[in-house]
mmCIF file of C-alpha atoms in Angstrom:
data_model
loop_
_atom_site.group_PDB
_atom_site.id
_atom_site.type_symbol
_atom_site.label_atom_id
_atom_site.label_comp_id
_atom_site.label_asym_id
_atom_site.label_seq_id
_atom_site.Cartn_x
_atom_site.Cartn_y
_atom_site.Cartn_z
ATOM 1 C CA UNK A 1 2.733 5.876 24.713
ATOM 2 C CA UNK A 2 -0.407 5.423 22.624
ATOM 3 C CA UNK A 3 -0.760 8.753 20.179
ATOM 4 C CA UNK A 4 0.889 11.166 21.992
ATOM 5 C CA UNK A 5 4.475 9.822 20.881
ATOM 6 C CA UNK A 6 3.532 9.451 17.070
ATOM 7 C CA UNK A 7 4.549 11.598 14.791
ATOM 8 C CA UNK A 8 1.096 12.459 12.299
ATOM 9 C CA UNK A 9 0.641 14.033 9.076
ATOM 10 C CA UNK A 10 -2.884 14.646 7.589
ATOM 11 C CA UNK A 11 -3.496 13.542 3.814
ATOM 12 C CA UNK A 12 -4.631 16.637 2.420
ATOM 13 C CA UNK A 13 -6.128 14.285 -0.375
ATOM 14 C CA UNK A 14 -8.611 12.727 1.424
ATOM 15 C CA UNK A 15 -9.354 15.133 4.369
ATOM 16 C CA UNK A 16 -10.153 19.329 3.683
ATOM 17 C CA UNK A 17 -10.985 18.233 0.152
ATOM 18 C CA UNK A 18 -13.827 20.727 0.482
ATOM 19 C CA UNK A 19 -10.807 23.506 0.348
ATOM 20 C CA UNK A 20 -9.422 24.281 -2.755
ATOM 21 C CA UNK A 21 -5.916 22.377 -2.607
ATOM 22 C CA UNK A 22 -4.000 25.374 -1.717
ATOM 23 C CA UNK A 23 -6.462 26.320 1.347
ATOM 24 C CA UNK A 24 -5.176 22.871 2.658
ATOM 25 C CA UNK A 25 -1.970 23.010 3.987
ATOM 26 C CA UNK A 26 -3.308 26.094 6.507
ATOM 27 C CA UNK A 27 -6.138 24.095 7.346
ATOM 28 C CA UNK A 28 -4.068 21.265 8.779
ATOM 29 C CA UNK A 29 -1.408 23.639 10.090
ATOM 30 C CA UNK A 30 -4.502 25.563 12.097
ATOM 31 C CA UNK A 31 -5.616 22.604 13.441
ATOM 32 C CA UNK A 32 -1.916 22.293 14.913
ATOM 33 C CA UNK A 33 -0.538 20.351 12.706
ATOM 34 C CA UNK A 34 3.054 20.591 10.909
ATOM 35 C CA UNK A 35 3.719 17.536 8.288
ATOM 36 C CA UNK A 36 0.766 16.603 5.513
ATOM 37 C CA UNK A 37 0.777 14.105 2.681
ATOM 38 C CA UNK A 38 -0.412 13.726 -1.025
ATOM 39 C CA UNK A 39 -1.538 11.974 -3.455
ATOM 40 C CA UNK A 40 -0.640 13.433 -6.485
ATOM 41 C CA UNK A 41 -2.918 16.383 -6.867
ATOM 42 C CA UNK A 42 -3.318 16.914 -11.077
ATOM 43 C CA UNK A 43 -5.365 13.574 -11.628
ATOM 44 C CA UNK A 44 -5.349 14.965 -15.170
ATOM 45 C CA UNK A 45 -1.713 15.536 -16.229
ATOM 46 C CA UNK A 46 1.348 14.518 -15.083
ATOM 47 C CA UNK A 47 3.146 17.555 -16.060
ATOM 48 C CA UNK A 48 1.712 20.402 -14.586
ATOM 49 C CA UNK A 49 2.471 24.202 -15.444
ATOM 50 C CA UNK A 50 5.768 25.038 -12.986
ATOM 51 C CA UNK A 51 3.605 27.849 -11.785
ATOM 52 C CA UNK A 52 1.154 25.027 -10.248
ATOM 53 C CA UNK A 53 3.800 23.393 -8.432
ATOM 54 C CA UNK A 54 5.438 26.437 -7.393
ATOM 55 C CA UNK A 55 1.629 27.915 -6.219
ATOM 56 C CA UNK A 56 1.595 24.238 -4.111
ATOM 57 C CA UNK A 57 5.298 24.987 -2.607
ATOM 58 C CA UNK A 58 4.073 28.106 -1.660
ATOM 59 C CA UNK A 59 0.847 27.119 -0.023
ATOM 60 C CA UNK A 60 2.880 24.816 2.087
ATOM 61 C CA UNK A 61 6.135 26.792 3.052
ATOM 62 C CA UNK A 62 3.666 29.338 4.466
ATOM 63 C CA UNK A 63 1.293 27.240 6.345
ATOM 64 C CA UNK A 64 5.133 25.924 8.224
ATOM 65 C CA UNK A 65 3.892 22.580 6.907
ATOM 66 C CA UNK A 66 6.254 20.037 5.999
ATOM 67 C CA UNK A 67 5.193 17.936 2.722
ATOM 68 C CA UNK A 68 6.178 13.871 4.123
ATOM 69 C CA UNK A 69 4.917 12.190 1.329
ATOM 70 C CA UNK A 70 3.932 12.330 -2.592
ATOM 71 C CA UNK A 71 2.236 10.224 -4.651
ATOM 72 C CA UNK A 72 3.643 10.257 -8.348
ATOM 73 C CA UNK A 73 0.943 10.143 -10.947
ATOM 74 C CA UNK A 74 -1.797 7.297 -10.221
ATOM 75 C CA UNK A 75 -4.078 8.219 -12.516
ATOM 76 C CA UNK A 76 -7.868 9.140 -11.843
ATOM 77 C CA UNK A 77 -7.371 8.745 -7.817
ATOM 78 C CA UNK A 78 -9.945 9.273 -6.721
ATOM 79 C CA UNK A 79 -12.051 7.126 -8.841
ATOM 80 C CA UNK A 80 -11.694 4.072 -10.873
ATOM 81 C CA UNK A 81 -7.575 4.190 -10.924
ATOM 82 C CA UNK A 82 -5.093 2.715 -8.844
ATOM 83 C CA UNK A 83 -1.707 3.686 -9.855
ATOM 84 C CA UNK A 84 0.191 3.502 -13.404
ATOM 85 C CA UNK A 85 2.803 1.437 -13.192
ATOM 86 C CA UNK A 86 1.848 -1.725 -14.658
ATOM 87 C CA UNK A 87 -1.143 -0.186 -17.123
ATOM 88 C CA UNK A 88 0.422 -0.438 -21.018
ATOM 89 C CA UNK A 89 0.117 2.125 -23.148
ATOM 90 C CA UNK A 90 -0.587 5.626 -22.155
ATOM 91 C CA UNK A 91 -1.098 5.521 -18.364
ATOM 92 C CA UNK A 92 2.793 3.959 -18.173
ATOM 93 C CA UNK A 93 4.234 6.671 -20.377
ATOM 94 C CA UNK A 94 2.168 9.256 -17.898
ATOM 95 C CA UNK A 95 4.214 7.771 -15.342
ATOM 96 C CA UNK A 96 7.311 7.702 -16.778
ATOM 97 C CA UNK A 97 6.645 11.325 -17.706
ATOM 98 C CA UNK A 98 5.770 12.559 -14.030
ATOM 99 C CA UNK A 99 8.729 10.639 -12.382
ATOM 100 C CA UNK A 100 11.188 13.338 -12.496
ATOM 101 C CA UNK A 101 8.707 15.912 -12.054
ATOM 102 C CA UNK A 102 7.485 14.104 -8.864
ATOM 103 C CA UNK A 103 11.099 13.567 -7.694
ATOM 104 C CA UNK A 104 11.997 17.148 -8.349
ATOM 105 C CA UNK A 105 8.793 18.620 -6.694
ATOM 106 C CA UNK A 106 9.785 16.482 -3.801
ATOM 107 C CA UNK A 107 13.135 17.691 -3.341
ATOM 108 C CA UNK A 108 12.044 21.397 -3.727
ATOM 109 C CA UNK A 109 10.281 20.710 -0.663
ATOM 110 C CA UNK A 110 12.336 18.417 1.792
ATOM 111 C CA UNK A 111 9.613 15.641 1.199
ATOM 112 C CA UNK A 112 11.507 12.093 1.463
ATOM 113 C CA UNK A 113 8.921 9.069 0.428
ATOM 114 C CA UNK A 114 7.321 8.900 -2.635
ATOM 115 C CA UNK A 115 4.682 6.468 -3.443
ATOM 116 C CA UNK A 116 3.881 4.066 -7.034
ATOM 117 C CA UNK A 117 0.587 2.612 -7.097
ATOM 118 C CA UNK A 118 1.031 -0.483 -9.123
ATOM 119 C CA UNK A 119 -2.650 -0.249 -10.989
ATOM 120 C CA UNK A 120 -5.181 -2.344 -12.180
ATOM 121 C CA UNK A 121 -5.071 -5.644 -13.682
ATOM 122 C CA UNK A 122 -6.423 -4.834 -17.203
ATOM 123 C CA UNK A 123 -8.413 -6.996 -18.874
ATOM 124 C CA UNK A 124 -7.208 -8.590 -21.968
ATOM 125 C CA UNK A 125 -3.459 -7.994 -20.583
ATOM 126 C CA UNK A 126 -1.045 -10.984 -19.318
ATOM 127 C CA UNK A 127 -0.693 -10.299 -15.886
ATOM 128 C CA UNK A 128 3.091 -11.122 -16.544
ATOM 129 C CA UNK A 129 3.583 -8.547 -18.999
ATOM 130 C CA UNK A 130 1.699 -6.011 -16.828
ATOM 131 C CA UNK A 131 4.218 -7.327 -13.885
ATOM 132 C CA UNK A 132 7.368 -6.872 -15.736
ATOM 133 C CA UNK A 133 6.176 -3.294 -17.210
ATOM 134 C CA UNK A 134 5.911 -2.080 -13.189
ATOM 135 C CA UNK A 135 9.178 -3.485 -12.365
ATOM 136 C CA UNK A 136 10.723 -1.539 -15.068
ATOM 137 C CA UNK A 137 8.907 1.304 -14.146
ATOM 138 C CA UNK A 138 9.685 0.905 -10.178
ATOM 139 C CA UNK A 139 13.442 0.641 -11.047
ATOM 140 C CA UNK A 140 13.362 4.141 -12.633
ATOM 141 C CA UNK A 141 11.028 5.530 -9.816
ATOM 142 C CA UNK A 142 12.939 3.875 -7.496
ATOM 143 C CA UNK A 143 16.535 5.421 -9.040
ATOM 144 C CA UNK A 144 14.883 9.249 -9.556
ATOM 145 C CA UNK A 145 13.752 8.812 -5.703
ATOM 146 C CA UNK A 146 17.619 7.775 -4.974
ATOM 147 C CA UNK A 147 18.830 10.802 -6.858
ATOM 148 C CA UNK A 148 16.532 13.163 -4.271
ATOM 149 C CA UNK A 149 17.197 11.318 -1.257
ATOM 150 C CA UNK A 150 13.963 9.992 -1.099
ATOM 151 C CA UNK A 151 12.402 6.027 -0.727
ATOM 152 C CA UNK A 152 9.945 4.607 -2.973
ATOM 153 C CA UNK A 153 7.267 3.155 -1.319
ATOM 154 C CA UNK A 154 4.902 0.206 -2.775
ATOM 155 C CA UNK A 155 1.467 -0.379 -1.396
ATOM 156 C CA UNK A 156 -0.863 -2.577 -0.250
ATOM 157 C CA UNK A 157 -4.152 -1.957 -1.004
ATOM 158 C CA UNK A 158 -7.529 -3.784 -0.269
ATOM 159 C CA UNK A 159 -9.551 -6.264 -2.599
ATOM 160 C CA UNK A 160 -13.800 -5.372 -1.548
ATOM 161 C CA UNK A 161 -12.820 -1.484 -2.584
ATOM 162 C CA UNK A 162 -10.080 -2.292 -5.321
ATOM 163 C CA UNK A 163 -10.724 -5.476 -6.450
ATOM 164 C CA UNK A 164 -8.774 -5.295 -9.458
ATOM 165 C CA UNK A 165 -5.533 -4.194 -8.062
ATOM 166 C CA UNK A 166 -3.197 -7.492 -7.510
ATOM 167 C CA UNK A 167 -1.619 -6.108 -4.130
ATOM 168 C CA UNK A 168 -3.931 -7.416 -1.897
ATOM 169 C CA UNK A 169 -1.759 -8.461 1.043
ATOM 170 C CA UNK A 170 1.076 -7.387 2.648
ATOM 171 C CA UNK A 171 3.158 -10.093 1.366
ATOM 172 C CA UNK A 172 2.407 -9.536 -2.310
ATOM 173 C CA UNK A 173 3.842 -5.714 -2.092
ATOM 174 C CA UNK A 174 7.002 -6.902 -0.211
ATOM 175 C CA UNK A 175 7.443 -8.961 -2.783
ATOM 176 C CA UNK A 176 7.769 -6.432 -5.440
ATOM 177 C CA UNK A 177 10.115 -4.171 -2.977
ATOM 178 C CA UNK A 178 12.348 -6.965 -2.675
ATOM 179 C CA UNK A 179 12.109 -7.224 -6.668
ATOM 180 C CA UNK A 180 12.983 -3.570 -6.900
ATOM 181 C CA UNK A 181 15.735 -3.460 -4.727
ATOM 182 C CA UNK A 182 17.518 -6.533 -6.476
ATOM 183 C CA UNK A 183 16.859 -4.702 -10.011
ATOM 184 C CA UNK A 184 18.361 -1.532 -8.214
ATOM 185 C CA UNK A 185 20.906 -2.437 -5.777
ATOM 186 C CA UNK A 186 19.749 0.922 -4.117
ATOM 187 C CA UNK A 187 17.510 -0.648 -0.901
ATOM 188 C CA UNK A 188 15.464 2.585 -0.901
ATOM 189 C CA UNK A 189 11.864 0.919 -1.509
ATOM 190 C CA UNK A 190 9.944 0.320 1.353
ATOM 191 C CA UNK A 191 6.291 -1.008 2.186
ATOM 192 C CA UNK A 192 4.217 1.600 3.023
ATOM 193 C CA UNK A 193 1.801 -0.302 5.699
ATOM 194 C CA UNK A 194 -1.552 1.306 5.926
ATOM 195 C CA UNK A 195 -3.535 -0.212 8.872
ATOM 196 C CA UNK A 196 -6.660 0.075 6.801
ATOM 197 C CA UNK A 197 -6.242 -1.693 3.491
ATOM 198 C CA UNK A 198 -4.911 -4.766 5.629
ATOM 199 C CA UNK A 199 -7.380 -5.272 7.924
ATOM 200 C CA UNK A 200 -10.437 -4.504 5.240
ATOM 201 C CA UNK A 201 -8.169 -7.757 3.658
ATOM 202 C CA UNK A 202 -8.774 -10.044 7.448
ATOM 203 C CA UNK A 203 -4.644 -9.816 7.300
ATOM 204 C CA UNK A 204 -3.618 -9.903 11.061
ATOM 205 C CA UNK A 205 -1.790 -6.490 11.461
ATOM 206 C CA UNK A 206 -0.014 -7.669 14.951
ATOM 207 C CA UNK A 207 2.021 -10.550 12.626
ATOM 208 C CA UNK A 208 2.296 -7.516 9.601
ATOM 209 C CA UNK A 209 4.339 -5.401 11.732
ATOM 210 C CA UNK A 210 5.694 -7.861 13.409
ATOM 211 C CA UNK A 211 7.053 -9.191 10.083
ATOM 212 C CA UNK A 212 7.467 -6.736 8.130
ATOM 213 C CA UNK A 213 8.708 -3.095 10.135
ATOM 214 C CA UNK A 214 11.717 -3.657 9.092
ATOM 215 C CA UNK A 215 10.904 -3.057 5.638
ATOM 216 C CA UNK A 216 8.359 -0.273 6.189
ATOM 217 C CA UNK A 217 8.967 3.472 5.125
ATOM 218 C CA UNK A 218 5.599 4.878 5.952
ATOM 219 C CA UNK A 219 2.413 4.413 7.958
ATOM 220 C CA UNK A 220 -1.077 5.028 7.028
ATOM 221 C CA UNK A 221 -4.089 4.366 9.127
ATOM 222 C CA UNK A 222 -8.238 4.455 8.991
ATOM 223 C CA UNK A 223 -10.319 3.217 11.098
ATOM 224 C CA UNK A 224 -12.526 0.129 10.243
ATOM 225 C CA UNK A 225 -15.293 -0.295 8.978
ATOM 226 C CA UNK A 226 -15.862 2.792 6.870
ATOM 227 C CA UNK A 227 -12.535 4.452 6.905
ATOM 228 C CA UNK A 228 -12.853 7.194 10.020
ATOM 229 C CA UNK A 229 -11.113 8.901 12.129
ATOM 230 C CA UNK A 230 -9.280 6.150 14.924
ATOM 231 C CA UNK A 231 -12.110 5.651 17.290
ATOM 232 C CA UNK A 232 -15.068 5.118 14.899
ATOM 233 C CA UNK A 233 -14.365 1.353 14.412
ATOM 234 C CA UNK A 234 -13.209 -1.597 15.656
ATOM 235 C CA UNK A 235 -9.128 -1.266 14.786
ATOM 236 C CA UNK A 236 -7.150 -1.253 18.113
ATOM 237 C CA UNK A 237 -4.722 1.883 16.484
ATOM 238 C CA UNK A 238 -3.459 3.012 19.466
ATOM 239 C CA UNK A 239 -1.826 -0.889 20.615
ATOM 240 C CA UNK A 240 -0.844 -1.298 16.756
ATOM 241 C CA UNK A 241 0.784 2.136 17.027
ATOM 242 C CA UNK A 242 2.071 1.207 20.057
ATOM 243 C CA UNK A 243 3.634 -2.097 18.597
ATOM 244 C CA UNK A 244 5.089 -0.320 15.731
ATOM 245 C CA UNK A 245 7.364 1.626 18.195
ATOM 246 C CA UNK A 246 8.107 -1.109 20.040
ATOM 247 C CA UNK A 247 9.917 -3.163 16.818
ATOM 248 C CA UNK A 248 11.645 -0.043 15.835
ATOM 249 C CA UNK A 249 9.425 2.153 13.260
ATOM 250 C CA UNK A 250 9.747 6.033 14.206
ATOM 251 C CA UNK A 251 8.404 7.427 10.811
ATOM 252 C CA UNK A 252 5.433 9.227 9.521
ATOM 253 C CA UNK A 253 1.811 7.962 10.499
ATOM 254 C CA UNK A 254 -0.484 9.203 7.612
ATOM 255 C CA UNK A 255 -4.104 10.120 8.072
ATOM 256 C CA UNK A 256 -5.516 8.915 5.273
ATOM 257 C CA UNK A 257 -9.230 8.377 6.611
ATOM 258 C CA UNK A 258 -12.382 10.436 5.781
ATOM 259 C CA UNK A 259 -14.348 12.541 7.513
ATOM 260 C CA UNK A 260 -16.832 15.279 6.998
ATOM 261 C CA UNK A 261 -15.387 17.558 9.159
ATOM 262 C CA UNK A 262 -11.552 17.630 9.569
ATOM 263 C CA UNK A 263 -10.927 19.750 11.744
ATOM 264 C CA UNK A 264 -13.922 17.958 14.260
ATOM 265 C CA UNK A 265 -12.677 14.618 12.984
ATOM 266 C CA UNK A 266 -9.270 15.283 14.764
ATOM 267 C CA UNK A 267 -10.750 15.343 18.705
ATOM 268 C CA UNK A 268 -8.831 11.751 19.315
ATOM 269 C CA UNK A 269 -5.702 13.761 19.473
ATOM 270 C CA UNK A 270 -4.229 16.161 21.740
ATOM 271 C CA UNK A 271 -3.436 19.218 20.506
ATOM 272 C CA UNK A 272 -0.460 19.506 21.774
ATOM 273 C CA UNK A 273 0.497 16.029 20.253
ATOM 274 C CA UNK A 274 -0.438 16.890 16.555
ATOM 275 C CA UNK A 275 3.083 18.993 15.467
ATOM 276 C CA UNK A 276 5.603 16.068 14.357
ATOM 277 C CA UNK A 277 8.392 16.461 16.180
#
């Protein structure tokens, strides 16, 4: 029990970010591990060259890694974005721009879960018109996800670091997959529960998963406080982990957490228990 029966992938967006992104996937895959995550790597343009996304394909078919997850354009993230889907203007037709791009990428390389960042309340902006602009959105996300096999996943994220993003809890993002699946009829969006974000917001994770597996599609933890590696806080991940198995979730556990070194940062887990099986 405890790690060694997870199944991890390291987001390449957050840890090796001192490689150029193509370096990444062999860094993880050296370090013994065989599935990685994204967030979506051209902050500036949701349509990138088909040379760039073939040059990212590459990188990862010949590292043997296996891409898990994709984020579909969230705007400047990292930095002062959070996601698209509910900013007017622009940022939404960015998103609706990169949705089949994201969902084609995805299927090009066997990756099933694709995540929408909802985005920032903007000032100025009804937050009722910015809710009914995602849920438009999420219903074509969640329908070009559908046509690759793939779920959509909607997350939770946490107020002291993103205080202007509205889903702050867990139940505030189930609530939109729950919206999205009645626009859809599809069922394919899922809460992606990150460990992390929910505790920074005092939720109480043992009730979350107890709740809420069901509904989950992915897992993403951190350590807290400061968002390290599991071991450098005060998060019991290895009972929450644990729990997570117990009620029935046997997907992807994304390590979204930072750390100087990556490679160093990974000594809490056996070698032998980083390939996903």
């Amino acid at each position: 029990m405890g790690y060694t029966d997870q199944r991890f992938d390291v987001n390449l967006s957050i840890l090796y970010t001192e490689l150029p992104l193509l370096e990444r996937p062999a860094a993880a895959a050296a370090a013994g591990f065989t599935a990685v995550e994204l967030w979506w790597p051209w902050i500036d343009t949701p349509t990138p060259a088909q040379a760039e996304l073939d040059a990212l394909k590459k990188a990862l078919e010949d590292a043997g890694t296996q891409l898990v997850g994709l984020n579909f354009y969230a705007g400047q993230l990292p930095g002062p974005d959070r996601g698209a889907v509910s900013v007017p203007g622009e940022e939404s037709e960015r998103f609706r721009a990169n949705v089949d791009v994201a969902a084609d990428f995805a299927a090009s390389v066997g990756c099933k879960a694709l995540n929408a960042l909802y985005g920032n309340r903007v000032e100025g902006v009804d937050p009722a018109v910015q809710d009914e602009l995602a849920l438009e959105n999420l219903v074509v996300a969640a329908r070009a996800a559908d046509r690759v096999g793939a779920i959509l996943l909607i997350e939770t994220l946490n107020k002291p670091e993103s205080p202007l993003y509205p889903l702050v809890s867990a139940p505030s993002a189930i609530e939109v997959v729950d919206k999205v699946n009645a626009a859809t009829g599809l069922g394919n969006a899922k809460f992606l529960l990150d460990l992390y974000h929910l505790a920074m917001n005092d939720e109480d994770l043992s009730e979350v998963i107890e709740k809420y597996a069901a509904k989950t599609g992915h897992v993403q933890i951190a350590d807290k406080p400061g968002r390290g590696a599991p071991g450098t806080g005060e998060l019991p991940l290895e009972d929450l982990l644990d729990q997570l198995r117990k009620v029935g979730y046997d997907g992807y556990v994304g390590l979204e957490y930072k750390a100087a070194d990556a490679a160093a940062s990974f000594a809490w887990l056996p070698a032998e228990a980083r390939a996903a099986e």
